[in-house]
PDB file of C-alpha atoms and ligand atoms in Angstrom:
ATOM      1  CA  MET A   1      46.161 172.327  67.909  1.00 39.00           C
ATOM      2  CA  ARG A   2      49.472 172.619  69.881  1.00 44.00           C
ATOM      3  CA  LEU A   3      52.274 174.480  68.210  1.00 44.00           C
ATOM      4  CA  ALA A   4      55.586 173.459  69.411  1.00 45.00           C
ATOM      5  CA  ASN A   5      58.913 175.225  68.738  1.00 49.00           C
ATOM      6  CA  PRO A   6      60.443 173.022  66.075  1.00 41.00           C
ATOM      7  CA  MET A   7      63.920 173.565  67.700  1.00 43.00           C
ATOM      8  CA  ARG A   8      62.937 172.320  70.909  1.00 49.00           C
ATOM      9  CA  ARG A   9      60.953 169.457  69.516  1.00 52.00           C
ATOM     10  CA  ARG A  10      64.008 168.385  67.639  1.00 62.00           C
ATOM     11  CA  GLY A  11      66.313 168.550  70.572  1.00 86.00           C
ATOM     12  CA  LEU A  12      64.492 166.715  73.603  1.00 96.00           C
ATOM     13  CA  ALA A  13      65.735 163.206  74.457  1.00 97.00           C
ATOM     14  CA  ILE A  14      65.144 161.073  77.507  1.00 98.00           C
ATOM     15  CA  GLY A  15      67.910 159.688  79.520  1.00 98.00           C
ATOM     16  CA  ILE A  16      67.596 156.846  81.956  1.00 97.00           C
ATOM     17  CA  ASP A  17      69.960 155.719  84.444  1.00 95.00           C
ATOM     18  CA  ILE A  18      69.367 152.127  85.797  1.00 93.00           C
ATOM     19  CA  GLY A  19      71.002 151.580  89.015  1.00 88.00           C
ATOM     20  CA  GLY A  20      71.015 148.730  91.633  1.00 84.00           C
ATOM     21  CA  THR A  21      68.399 150.320  93.680  1.00 87.00           C
ATOM     22  CA  LYS A  22      66.820 153.160  91.544  1.00 92.00           C
ATOM     23  CA  VAL A  23      65.792 154.096  87.957  1.00 94.00           C
ATOM     24  CA  ALA A  24      66.263 157.636  87.414  1.00 96.00           C
ATOM     25  CA  ALA A  25      64.793 159.268  84.106  1.00 98.00           C
ATOM     26  CA  GLY A  26      65.527 162.886  82.903  1.00 98.00           C
ATOM     27  CA  LEU A  27      63.872 164.934  80.033  1.00 98.00           C
ATOM     28  CA  ILE A  28      67.046 166.508  78.562  1.00 97.00           C
ATOM     29  CA  ASP A  29      67.224 169.300  76.000  1.00 96.00           C
ATOM     30  CA  ALA A  30      70.017 169.905  73.329  1.00 94.00           C
ATOM     31  CA  SER A  31      72.148 171.947  75.776  1.00 95.00           C
ATOM     32  CA  GLY A  32      72.253 169.231  78.437  1.00 96.00           C
ATOM     33  CA  ARG A  33      69.760 170.790  80.697  1.00 96.00           C
ATOM     34  CA  VAL A  34      67.499 168.578  82.748  1.00 97.00           C
ATOM     35  CA  LEU A  35      63.868 169.811  82.237  1.00 96.00           C
ATOM     36  CA  ALA A  36      62.129 167.230  84.233  1.00 96.00           C
ATOM     37  CA  GLU A  37      62.887 164.071  86.287  1.00 97.00           C
ATOM     38  CA  ALA A  38      61.045 161.062  87.393  1.00 97.00           C
ATOM     39  CA  ARG A  39      62.294 157.992  89.310  1.00 95.00           C
ATOM     40  CA  ARG A  40      61.200 154.544  90.405  1.00 96.00           C
ATOM     41  CA  SER A  41      62.725 151.811  92.474  1.00 94.00           C
ATOM     42  CA  THR A  42      64.505 149.127  90.538  1.00 90.00           C
ATOM     43  CA  PRO A  43      62.195 146.254  90.246  1.00 89.00           C
ATOM     44  CA  GLY A  44      63.276 142.655  90.603  1.00 78.00           C
ATOM     45  CA  HIS A  45      65.493 140.928  88.331  1.00 74.00           C
ATOM     46  CA  ASP A  46      63.014 139.973  85.488  1.00 83.00           C
ATOM     47  CA  PRO A  47      63.991 141.674  82.423  1.00 85.00           C
ATOM     48  CA  ARG A  48      60.261 142.456  81.361  1.00 90.00           C
ATOM     49  CA  GLU A  49      59.597 144.252  84.692  1.00 92.00           C
ATOM     50  CA  VAL A  50      62.537 146.596  84.018  1.00 92.00           C
ATOM     51  CA  GLU A  51      61.398 147.134  80.579  1.00 93.00           C
ATOM     52  CA  ALA A  52      58.050 147.928  82.029  1.00 95.00           C
ATOM     53  CA  VAL A  53      59.406 150.553  84.518  1.00 96.00           C
ATOM     54  CA  ILE A  54      61.355 152.269  81.574  1.00 96.00           C
ATOM     55  CA  VAL A  55      58.242 152.402  79.505  1.00 96.00           C
ATOM     56  CA  GLU A  56      56.257 154.014  82.457  1.00 97.00           C
ATOM     57  CA  LEU A  57      58.982 156.660  83.138  1.00 97.00           C
ATOM     58  CA  VAL A  58      59.240 157.433  79.164  1.00 97.00           C
ATOM     59  CA  ARG A  59      55.457 157.919  79.070  1.00 96.00           C
ATOM     60  CA  GLU A  60      55.472 160.048  81.945  1.00 96.00           C
ATOM     61  CA  LEU A  61      58.301 162.381  80.782  1.00 97.00           C
ATOM     62  CA  SER A  62      56.844 162.643  77.191  1.00 95.00           C
ATOM     63  CA  ALA A  63      53.355 163.203  78.124  1.00 93.00           C
ATOM     64  CA  GLU A  64      53.750 166.951  77.239  1.00 91.00           C
ATOM     65  CA  HIS A  65      56.512 167.011  74.910  1.00 92.00           C
ATOM     66  CA  HIS A  66      57.696 165.438  71.663  1.00 92.00           C
ATOM     67  CA  VAL A  67      60.709 163.239  72.569  1.00 95.00           C
ATOM     68  CA  TRP A  68      63.165 162.422  69.862  1.00 90.00           C
ATOM     69  CA  SER A  69      64.834 159.330  71.406  1.00 96.00           C
ATOM     70  CA  VAL A  70      65.649 157.571  74.522  1.00 97.00           C
ATOM     71  CA  GLY A  71      69.065 156.648  75.877  1.00 98.00           C
ATOM     72  CA  ILE A  72      69.421 153.842  78.434  1.00 96.00           C
ATOM     73  CA  GLY A  73      72.370 153.749  80.632  1.00 95.00           C
ATOM     74  CA  ALA A  74      73.238 150.854  82.992  1.00 92.00           C
ATOM     75  CA  ALA A  75      76.244 149.233  84.698  1.00 89.00           C
ATOM     76  CA  GLY A  76      77.500 146.323  82.431  1.00 89.00           C
ATOM     77  CA  TRP A  77      78.624 145.733  78.971  1.00 92.00           C
ATOM     78  CA  MET A  78      76.566 147.123  75.946  1.00 93.00           C
ATOM     79  CA  ASP A  79      77.703 145.994  72.367  1.00 93.00           C
ATOM     80  CA  LEU A  80      79.136 148.579  70.140  1.00 92.00           C
ATOM     81  CA  ALA A  81      75.835 149.221  68.248  1.00 91.00           C
ATOM     82  CA  GLY A  82      74.022 150.224  71.416  1.00 91.00           C
ATOM     83  CA  SER A  83      71.564 147.361  70.766  1.00 93.00           C
ATOM     84  CA  THR A  84      72.404 144.442  73.096  1.00 94.00           C
ATOM     85  CA  VAL A  85      73.075 144.409  76.865  1.00 92.00           C
ATOM     86  CA  LEU A  86      75.834 141.628  76.940  1.00 92.00           C
ATOM     87  CA  PHE A  87      75.992 141.445  80.795  1.00 89.00           C
ATOM     88  CA  SER A  88      74.847 143.710  83.662  1.00 86.00           C
ATOM     89  CA  PRO A  89      75.844 143.091  87.218  1.00 80.00           C
ATOM     90  CA  HIS A  90      72.550 144.491  88.936  1.00 74.00           C
ATOM     91  CA  LEU A  91      70.064 143.006  86.595  1.00 79.00           C
ATOM     92  CA  ALA A  92      69.349 139.715  84.867  1.00 82.00           C
ATOM     93  CA  TRP A  93      70.201 140.820  81.445  1.00 85.00           C
ATOM     94  CA  ARG A  94      72.469 138.401  79.581  1.00 89.00           C
ATOM     95  CA  ASN A  95      72.798 138.930  75.818  1.00 92.00           C
ATOM     96  CA  GLU A  96      69.474 140.880  76.113  1.00 90.00           C
ATOM     97  CA  PRO A  97      68.382 142.614  72.926  1.00 93.00           C
ATOM     98  CA  LEU A  98      66.939 145.620  75.011  1.00 93.00           C
ATOM     99  CA  ARG A  99      67.058 148.104  72.227  1.00 95.00           C
ATOM    100  CA  GLU A 100      64.939 146.070  69.925  1.00 95.00           C
ATOM    101  CA  ASN A 101      62.306 145.286  72.727  1.00 94.00           C
ATOM    102  CA  LEU A 102      62.059 148.903  73.746  1.00 95.00           C
ATOM    103  CA  GLU A 103      61.798 150.557  70.409  1.00 96.00           C
ATOM    104  CA  ARG A 104      58.924 148.087  69.780  1.00 96.00           C
ATOM    105  CA  LEU A 105      57.363 149.224  73.121  1.00 96.00           C
ATOM    106  CA  LEU A 106      58.121 152.900  72.967  1.00 95.00           C
ATOM    107  CA  ARG A 107      57.993 153.428  69.058  1.00 94.00           C
ATOM    108  CA  ARG A 108      61.075 155.707  69.534  1.00 94.00           C
ATOM    109  CA  ARG A 109      64.542 155.326  68.759  1.00 96.00           C
ATOM    110  CA  VAL A 110      66.521 153.877  71.749  1.00 97.00           C
ATOM    111  CA  PHE A 111      70.325 153.658  72.394  1.00 96.00           C
ATOM    112  CA  LEU A 112      72.065 151.533  75.118  1.00 95.00           C
ATOM    113  CA  VAL A 113      75.102 152.895  76.899  1.00 95.00           C
ATOM    114  CA  ASN A 114      77.270 151.724  79.683  1.00 94.00           C
ATOM    115  CA  ASP A 115      76.702 154.205  82.655  1.00 94.00           C
ATOM    116  CA  ALA A 116      80.479 155.278  83.001  1.00 95.00           C
ATOM    117  CA  ASP A 117      80.417 156.008  79.311  1.00 96.00           C
ATOM    118  CA  GLY A 118      77.320 158.071  79.433  1.00 97.00           C
ATOM    119  CA  ALA A 119      78.530 160.241  82.578  1.00 97.00           C
ATOM    120  CA  ALA A 120      82.007 160.660  80.659  1.00 98.00           C
ATOM    121  CA  TRP A 121      80.053 161.809  77.589  1.00 98.00           C
ATOM    122  CA  ALA A 122      78.128 164.239  79.538  1.00 98.00           C
ATOM    123  CA  GLU A 123      81.180 165.732  81.268  1.00 98.00           C
ATOM    124  CA  TRP A 124      83.066 166.110  77.987  1.00 98.00           C
ATOM    125  CA  ARG A 125      80.007 167.726  76.162  1.00 97.00           C
ATOM    126  CA  TYR A 126      78.742 169.965  78.963  1.00 97.00           C
ATOM    127  CA  GLY A 127      80.937 169.647  81.935  1.00 98.00           C
ATOM    128  CA  ALA A 128      84.394 169.534  83.364  1.00 98.00           C
ATOM    129  CA  GLY A 129      85.974 168.097  80.353  1.00 98.00           C
ATOM    130  CA  ALA A 130      84.606 170.623  77.714  1.00 96.00           C
ATOM    131  CA  GLY A 131      87.303 171.402  75.186  1.00 96.00           C
ATOM    132  CA  GLU A 132      89.789 168.669  76.214  1.00 98.00           C
ATOM    133  CA  SER A 133      90.897 166.455  73.443  1.00 97.00           C
ATOM    134  CA  ARG A 134      91.766 163.396  75.311  1.00 98.00           C
ATOM    135  CA  MET A 135      89.750 162.919  78.569  1.00 98.00           C
ATOM    136  CA  VAL A 136      89.510 160.004  80.904  1.00 98.00           C
ATOM    137  CA  CYS A 137      86.634 159.924  83.421  1.00 98.00           C
ATOM    138  CA  ILE A 138      86.771 158.038  86.534  1.00 97.00           C
ATOM    139  CA  THR A 139      83.479 157.493  88.617  1.00 95.00           C
ATOM    140  CA  LEU A 140      84.083 156.590  92.292  1.00 96.00           C
ATOM    141  CA  GLY A 141      81.067 154.661  93.669  1.00 91.00           C
ATOM    142  CA  THR A 142      80.639 151.257  94.945  1.00 89.00           C
ATOM    143  CA  GLY A 143      83.450 150.260  92.362  1.00 92.00           C
ATOM    144  CA  ILE A 144      85.366 152.541  89.882  1.00 95.00           C
ATOM    145  CA  GLY A 145      83.868 153.150  86.573  1.00 93.00           C
ATOM    146  CA  GLY A 146      86.136 154.380  83.765  1.00 96.00           C
ATOM    147  CA  ALA A 147      85.379 155.820  80.414  1.00 98.00           C
ATOM    148  CA  MET A 148      87.260 157.818  77.706  1.00 97.00           C
ATOM    149  CA  VAL A 149      86.636 160.398  75.308  1.00 98.00           C
ATOM    150  CA  MET A 150      89.266 160.712  72.502  1.00 97.00           C
ATOM    151  CA  ASP A 151      89.387 163.173  69.879  1.00 96.00           C
ATOM    152  CA  GLY A 152      85.662 163.839  70.224  1.00 94.00           C
ATOM    153  CA  ARG A 153      84.276 160.271  70.375  1.00 95.00           C
ATOM    154  CA  LEU A 154      83.953 157.627  73.017  1.00 96.00           C
ATOM    155  CA  GLU A 155      86.808 155.259  73.095  1.00 96.00           C
ATOM    156  CA  ARG A 156      84.940 151.953  73.752  1.00 95.00           C
ATOM    157  CA  GLY A 157      87.669 149.377  72.588  1.00 94.00           C
ATOM    158  CA  ARG A 158      87.261 146.756  70.020  1.00 94.00           C
ATOM    159  CA  PHE A 159      84.207 144.963  71.559  1.00 91.00           C
ATOM    160  CA  GLY A 160      82.618 147.837  73.538  1.00 90.00           C
ATOM    161  CA  VAL A 161      84.128 146.815  76.968  1.00 90.00           C
ATOM    162  CA  ALA A 162      86.986 148.892  77.415  1.00 94.00           C
ATOM    163  CA  GLY A 163      87.454 151.167  80.552  1.00 94.00           C
ATOM    164  CA  GLU A 164      87.537 148.585  83.228  1.00 93.00           C
ATOM    165  CA  PHE A 165      90.264 150.587  85.005  1.00 96.00           C
ATOM    166  CA  GLY A 166      88.800 149.593  88.546  1.00 96.00           C
ATOM    167  CA  HIS A 167      90.148 146.086  88.097  1.00 95.00           C
ATOM    168  CA  GLN A 168      93.833 146.859  87.300  1.00 96.00           C
ATOM    169  CA  VAL A 169      95.716 145.165  90.084  1.00 96.00           C
ATOM    170  CA  ILE A 170      97.440 147.693  92.122  1.00 96.00           C
ATOM    171  CA  MET A 171      98.426 145.509  95.207  1.00 96.00           C
ATOM    172  CA  PRO A 172      99.150 141.817  94.173  1.00 96.00           C
ATOM    173  CA  GLY A 173      97.758 139.430  96.919  1.00 97.00           C
ATOM    174  CA  GLY A 174      95.679 142.251  98.319  1.00 97.00           C
ATOM    175  CA  GLN A 175      91.999 142.592  99.067  1.00 96.00           C
ATOM    176  CA  ARG A 176      89.698 140.206  97.369  1.00 96.00           C
ATOM    177  CA  CYS A 177      87.762 141.535  94.664  1.00 95.00           C
ATOM    178  CA  GLU A 178      84.180 140.544  93.403  1.00 90.00           C
ATOM    179  CA  CYS A 179      85.797 140.023  89.981  1.00 90.00           C
ATOM    180  CA  GLY A 180      87.627 137.141  91.402  1.00 93.00           C
ATOM    181  CA  ASN A 181      91.104 138.547  91.459  1.00 96.00           C
ATOM    182  CA  ARG A 182      92.830 140.209  94.593  1.00 97.00           C
ATOM    183  CA  GLY A 183      94.104 143.757  94.899  1.00 97.00           C
ATOM    184  CA  CYS A 184      92.061 145.480  92.258  1.00 97.00           C
ATOM    185  CA  TRP A 185      92.074 149.358  92.280  1.00 98.00           C
ATOM    186  CA  GLU A 186      88.626 149.565  93.438  1.00 96.00           C
ATOM    187  CA  GLN A 187      89.371 147.717  96.345  1.00 97.00           C
ATOM    188  CA  TYR A 188      91.354 150.663  97.492  1.00 98.00           C
ATOM    189  CA  ALA A 189      90.110 153.987  95.985  1.00 97.00           C
ATOM    190  CA  SER A 190      86.198 153.606  95.615  1.00 96.00           C
ATOM    191  CA  GLY A 191      83.427 154.643  98.020  1.00 95.00           C
ATOM    192  CA  ASN A 192      82.935 151.025  99.261  1.00 95.00           C
ATOM    193  CA  ALA A 193      86.727 150.750  99.959  1.00 97.00           C
ATOM    194  CA  LEU A 194      86.554 153.834 102.033  1.00 97.00           C
ATOM    195  CA  GLY A 195      83.716 152.412 104.036  1.00 97.00           C
ATOM    196  CA  ARG A 196      85.495 149.161 104.610  1.00 97.00           C
ATOM    197  CA  GLU A 197      88.499 150.953 105.793  1.00 97.00           C
ATOM    198  CA  ALA A 198      86.450 153.188 108.117  1.00 97.00           C
ATOM    199  CA  ARG A 199      84.621 150.142 109.497  1.00 97.00           C
ATOM    200  CA  GLU A 200      87.955 148.465 110.178  1.00 96.00           C
ATOM    201  CA  LEU A 201      89.232 151.476 111.999  1.00 95.00           C
ATOM    202  CA  ALA A 202      86.113 151.876 114.160  1.00 94.00           C
ATOM    203  CA  ALA A 203      86.105 147.934 114.970  1.00 94.00           C
ATOM    204  CA  ALA A 204      89.625 148.530 116.127  1.00 93.00           C
ATOM    205  CA  ASN A 205      88.053 150.500 118.852  1.00 85.00           C
ATOM    206  CA  SER A 206      90.410 153.245 118.156  1.00 88.00           C
ATOM    207  CA  PRO A 207      90.006 156.617 119.833  1.00 91.00           C
ATOM    208  CA  VAL A 208      90.501 158.372 116.626  1.00 93.00           C
ATOM    209  CA  ALA A 209      87.148 156.679 115.353  1.00 94.00           C
ATOM    210  CA  GLN A 210      84.881 158.220 118.066  1.00 94.00           C
ATOM    211  CA  GLU A 211      83.249 160.658 115.751  1.00 94.00           C
ATOM    212  CA  LEU A 212      82.639 157.866 113.201  1.00 95.00           C
ATOM    213  CA  LEU A 213      80.993 155.764 115.744  1.00 95.00           C
ATOM    214  CA  ARG A 214      78.953 158.608 117.134  1.00 95.00           C
ATOM    215  CA  ALA A 215      77.801 159.362 113.632  1.00 96.00           C
ATOM    216  CA  VAL A 216      76.308 155.895 113.196  1.00 96.00           C
ATOM    217  CA  GLY A 217      75.145 155.681 116.734  1.00 96.00           C
ATOM    218  CA  GLY A 218      77.735 152.801 117.525  1.00 94.00           C
ATOM    219  CA  ARG A 219      76.428 150.565 114.626  1.00 96.00           C
ATOM    220  CA  ILE A 220      79.653 150.046 112.748  1.00 96.00           C
ATOM    221  CA  GLY A 221      77.851 148.294 109.905  1.00 97.00           C
ATOM    222  CA  ASP A 222      76.375 151.673 109.104  1.00 97.00           C
ATOM    223  CA  VAL A 223      79.615 153.227 108.489  1.00 97.00           C
ATOM    224  CA  THR A 224      79.760 153.829 104.658  1.00 96.00           C
ATOM    225  CA  GLY A 225      81.958 156.018 102.418  1.00 96.00           C
ATOM    226  CA  ALA A 226      79.324 158.669 102.243  1.00 96.00           C
ATOM    227  CA  VAL A 227      79.280 158.856 106.140  1.00 97.00           C
ATOM    228  CA  VAL A 228      83.069 159.367 106.036  1.00 97.00           C
ATOM    229  CA  THR A 229      82.903 161.903 103.238  1.00 97.00           C
ATOM    230  CA  ARG A 230      80.402 163.804 105.227  1.00 97.00           C
ATOM    231  CA  LEU A 231      82.310 163.721 108.438  1.00 97.00           C
ATOM    232  CA  ALA A 232      85.644 164.671 106.487  1.00 97.00           C
ATOM    233  CA  LEU A 233      83.918 167.813 105.021  1.00 96.00           C
ATOM    234  CA  GLU A 234      82.819 168.708 108.689  1.00 97.00           C
ATOM    235  CA  GLY A 235      86.490 168.511 109.630  1.00 97.00           C
ATOM    236  CA  ASP A 236      86.715 165.004 111.534  1.00 97.00           C
ATOM    237  CA  PRO A 237      90.525 164.310 111.586  1.00 97.00           C
ATOM    238  CA  ALA A 238      90.264 160.579 111.010  1.00 97.00           C
ATOM    239  CA  SER A 239      87.836 160.858 108.176  1.00 98.00           C
ATOM    240  CA  VAL A 240      90.000 163.422 106.470  1.00 98.00           C
ATOM    241  CA  GLU A 241      92.855 160.793 106.906  1.00 97.00           C
ATOM    242  CA  LEU A 242      90.882 158.118 105.365  1.00 98.00           C
ATOM    243  CA  LEU A 243      90.057 160.144 102.526  1.00 98.00           C
ATOM    244  CA  GLU A 244      93.721 161.103 102.064  1.00 98.00           C
ATOM    245  CA  GLU A 245      94.691 157.339 101.963  1.00 98.00           C
ATOM    246  CA  ALA A 246      91.873 156.599  99.386  1.00 98.00           C
ATOM    247  CA  GLY A 247      93.203 159.636  97.469  1.00 98.00           C
ATOM    248  CA  GLU A 248      96.932 158.281  97.333  1.00 98.00           C
ATOM    249  CA  TRP A 249      95.545 154.921  95.937  1.00 98.00           C
ATOM    250  CA  LEU A 250      93.454 157.086  93.339  1.00 98.00           C
ATOM    251  CA  GLY A 251      96.680 158.954  92.340  1.00 98.00           C
ATOM    252  CA  LEU A 252      98.668 155.826  91.867  1.00 98.00           C
ATOM    253  CA  GLY A 253      96.116 154.272  89.674  1.00 98.00           C
ATOM    254  CA  LEU A 254      95.687 157.619  87.570  1.00 98.00           C
ATOM    255  CA  ALA A 255      99.434 157.480  87.131  1.00 98.00           C
ATOM    256  CA  ASN A 256      99.280 153.821  85.742  1.00 97.00           C
ATOM    257  CA  LEU A 257      96.512 155.102  83.387  1.00 98.00           C
ATOM    258  CA  ALA A 258      98.526 158.316  82.192  1.00 97.00           C
ATOM    259  CA  ALA A 259     101.323 155.726  81.390  1.00 95.00           C
ATOM    260  CA  ALA A 260      99.001 154.050  79.268  1.00 95.00           C
ATOM    261  CA  LEU A 261      96.769 156.586  77.659  1.00 96.00           C
ATOM    262  CA  ASP A 262      98.225 159.916  78.041  1.00 96.00           C
ATOM    263  CA  PRO A 263      95.123 161.984  78.551  1.00 98.00           C
ATOM    264  CA  GLY A 264      95.239 165.822  78.985  1.00 98.00           C
ATOM    265  CA  MET A 265      92.650 165.521  81.831  1.00 98.00           C
ATOM    266  CA  PHE A 266      91.235 163.132  84.335  1.00 98.00           C
ATOM    267  CA  VAL A 267      87.604 163.962  85.549  1.00 98.00           C
ATOM    268  CA  ILE A 268      86.701 162.454  88.948  1.00 98.00           C
ATOM    269  CA  GLY A 269      82.943 161.931  89.655  1.00 96.00           C
ATOM    270  CA  GLY A 270      80.755 159.578  91.454  1.00 94.00           C
ATOM    271  CA  GLY A 271      79.759 159.648  94.993  1.00 92.00           C
ATOM    272  CA  LEU A 272      83.214 159.819  96.397  1.00 94.00           C
ATOM    273  CA  GLY A 273      84.104 162.502  94.181  1.00 92.00           C
ATOM    274  CA  ALA A 274      81.955 164.839  96.468  1.00 91.00           C
ATOM    275  CA  ALA A 275      84.863 164.853  98.921  1.00 95.00           C
ATOM    276  CA  GLY A 276      86.323 167.472  96.445  1.00 96.00           C
ATOM    277  CA  ASP A 277      89.946 168.527  97.382  1.00 97.00           C
ATOM    278  CA  LEU A 278      89.890 166.392 100.509  1.00 98.00           C
ATOM    279  CA  LEU A 279      90.364 163.454  98.047  1.00 98.00           C
ATOM    280  CA  LEU A 280      91.910 165.288  95.037  1.00 98.00           C
ATOM    281  CA  GLU A 281      94.658 166.884  96.625  1.00 98.00           C
ATOM    282  CA  PRO A 282      96.346 163.664  97.908  1.00 98.00           C
ATOM    283  CA  ALA A 283      95.375 162.167  94.581  1.00 98.00           C
ATOM    284  CA  ARG A 284      97.351 164.930  92.795  1.00 98.00           C
ATOM    285  CA  ARG A 285     100.442 164.392  94.977  1.00 98.00           C
ATOM    286  CA  SER A 286     100.552 160.631  94.693  1.00 98.00           C
ATOM    287  CA  PHE A 287      99.849 161.094  90.831  1.00 98.00           C
ATOM    288  CA  ALA A 288     102.908 163.381  90.559  1.00 97.00           C
ATOM    289  CA  ARG A 289     105.093 160.977  92.662  1.00 97.00           C
ATOM    290  CA  ASN A 290     103.997 157.914  90.489  1.00 97.00           C
ATOM    291  CA  LEU A 291     103.846 159.316  86.956  1.00 96.00           C
ATOM    292  CA  THR A 292     106.263 157.699  84.637  1.00 92.00           C
ATOM    293  CA  GLY A 293     108.878 160.062  83.393  1.00 90.00           C
ATOM    294  CA  ARG A 294     107.771 162.788  85.982  1.00 89.00           C
ATOM    295  CA  GLY A 295     109.521 165.990  85.608  1.00 87.00           C
ATOM    296  CA  PHE A 296     110.148 165.517  81.830  1.00 90.00           C
ATOM    297  CA  ARG A 297     106.657 165.315  80.443  1.00 91.00           C
ATOM    298  CA  PRO A 298     103.575 167.495  80.613  1.00 93.00           C
ATOM    299  CA  ALA A 299     101.125 166.126  83.252  1.00 93.00           C
ATOM    300  CA  ALA A 300      97.110 165.706  82.919  1.00 97.00           C
ATOM    301  CA  SER A 301      95.232 167.780  85.267  1.00 98.00           C
ATOM    302  CA  ILE A 302      92.909 166.148  87.776  1.00 98.00           C
ATOM    303  CA  ARG A 303      89.561 167.876  88.060  1.00 98.00           C
ATOM    304  CA  PRO A 304      86.366 167.209  89.935  1.00 97.00           C
ATOM    305  CA  ALA A 305      83.198 166.241  87.793  1.00 98.00           C
ATOM    306  CA  ALA A 306      80.734 169.334  87.106  1.00 97.00           C
ATOM    307  CA  LEU A 307      77.548 167.518  86.537  1.00 96.00           C
ATOM    308  CA  GLY A 308      76.872 165.429  89.853  1.00 94.00           C
ATOM    309  CA  PRO A 309      74.704 162.438  89.584  1.00 93.00           C
ATOM    310  CA  ALA A 310      72.688 163.511  86.653  1.00 96.00           C
ATOM    311  CA  ALA A 311      75.695 163.096  84.323  1.00 97.00           C
ATOM    312  CA  GLY A 312      74.672 159.487  83.458  1.00 96.00           C
ATOM    313  CA  MET A 313      71.253 160.367  82.294  1.00 97.00           C
ATOM    314  CA  ILE A 314      72.428 163.379  80.413  1.00 98.00           C
ATOM    315  CA  GLY A 315      75.024 161.467  78.519  1.00 98.00           C
ATOM    316  CA  ALA A 316      72.759 158.806  77.768  1.00 98.00           C
ATOM    317  CA  ALA A 317      70.156 161.060  76.389  1.00 98.00           C
ATOM    318  CA  ASP A 318      72.784 162.996  74.083  1.00 97.00           C
ATOM    319  CA  LEU A 319      74.173 159.789  72.708  1.00 97.00           C
ATOM    320  CA  SER A 320      70.744 158.548  71.929  1.00 97.00           C
ATOM    321  CA  ARG A 321      70.069 161.773  70.037  1.00 95.00           C
ATOM    322  CA  ILE A 322      73.351 161.378  68.154  1.00 94.00           C
ATOM    323  CA  ALA A 323      72.468 157.762  67.259  1.00 93.00           C
ATOM    324  CA  ALA A 324      69.066 158.464  66.094  1.00 91.00           C
ATOM    325  CA  ARG A 325      70.456 161.044  63.693  1.00 88.00           C
ATOM    326  CA  ARG A 326      72.459 158.451  61.850  1.00 81.00           C
TER     327      ARG A 326
HETATM  328 ZN1   ZN B 401      88.572 143.426  90.488  1.00 88.42          ZN
END
């Protein structure tokens, strides 16, 4: 007979983060620690295949532990109840009753959460936003994810689809965005935007882009935001400048958000967040310069996220635990 510690038994949940290329799963305890991890490639677009991968990961991580609930985080829109995926950009889910399907397969409580909401919740519970009553979390990756924790709860809007900050138009007539509009914030301040700007610089055959070209063996198409971030951290002046530019756009967008939402703190995460102060210092300056009523109001702080790429799964797990208790 196995005697499990009842505290641990109650606390364990699995968080699953479904990305465009990877499905990452973590066994998370009640204090937000990742006790074990497993991952698979994201299968094709068939929703049944994605469900099968989720089932496999949950079986693997729960083989030796009693798991209370499972939280699923993915890009896209989930309904307010955490039951139905309304739309997901990477996957073929359209009005998919994923929770019902998975609860039948897993025989556990399941909760669906938008990936940016999951990351924000984790940062507020266990990370950079702990103790802040009004926090806005920005995830800089291929695009810009946004989420808010206000007075101890996720603010998700009337229909559950709030936080699409990446598509605020910041440059009318600017870069085309996949949402169909032009000049969206995420076309200027995301990891993808940084990569695009760097490729443009490299393609112009500018002498300042030598390091960038060397880093990718002359293959301009291989220049990404991650490459620029790494070179900037190593001190390449052109990459530092590219990050500064992205940081200025970031600060401008944050000033717009502060005018609307008045948070106490912005937490900046995602792949581009790894650039740290090389990105955040220019963002803070631009934020201070563009803030409505500057000089006459307290201003939000801008801080780096603390939990790294695991934030999404940690938040999804915790939210599933809370939902299961209801
Ligand atoms: Zn857009």
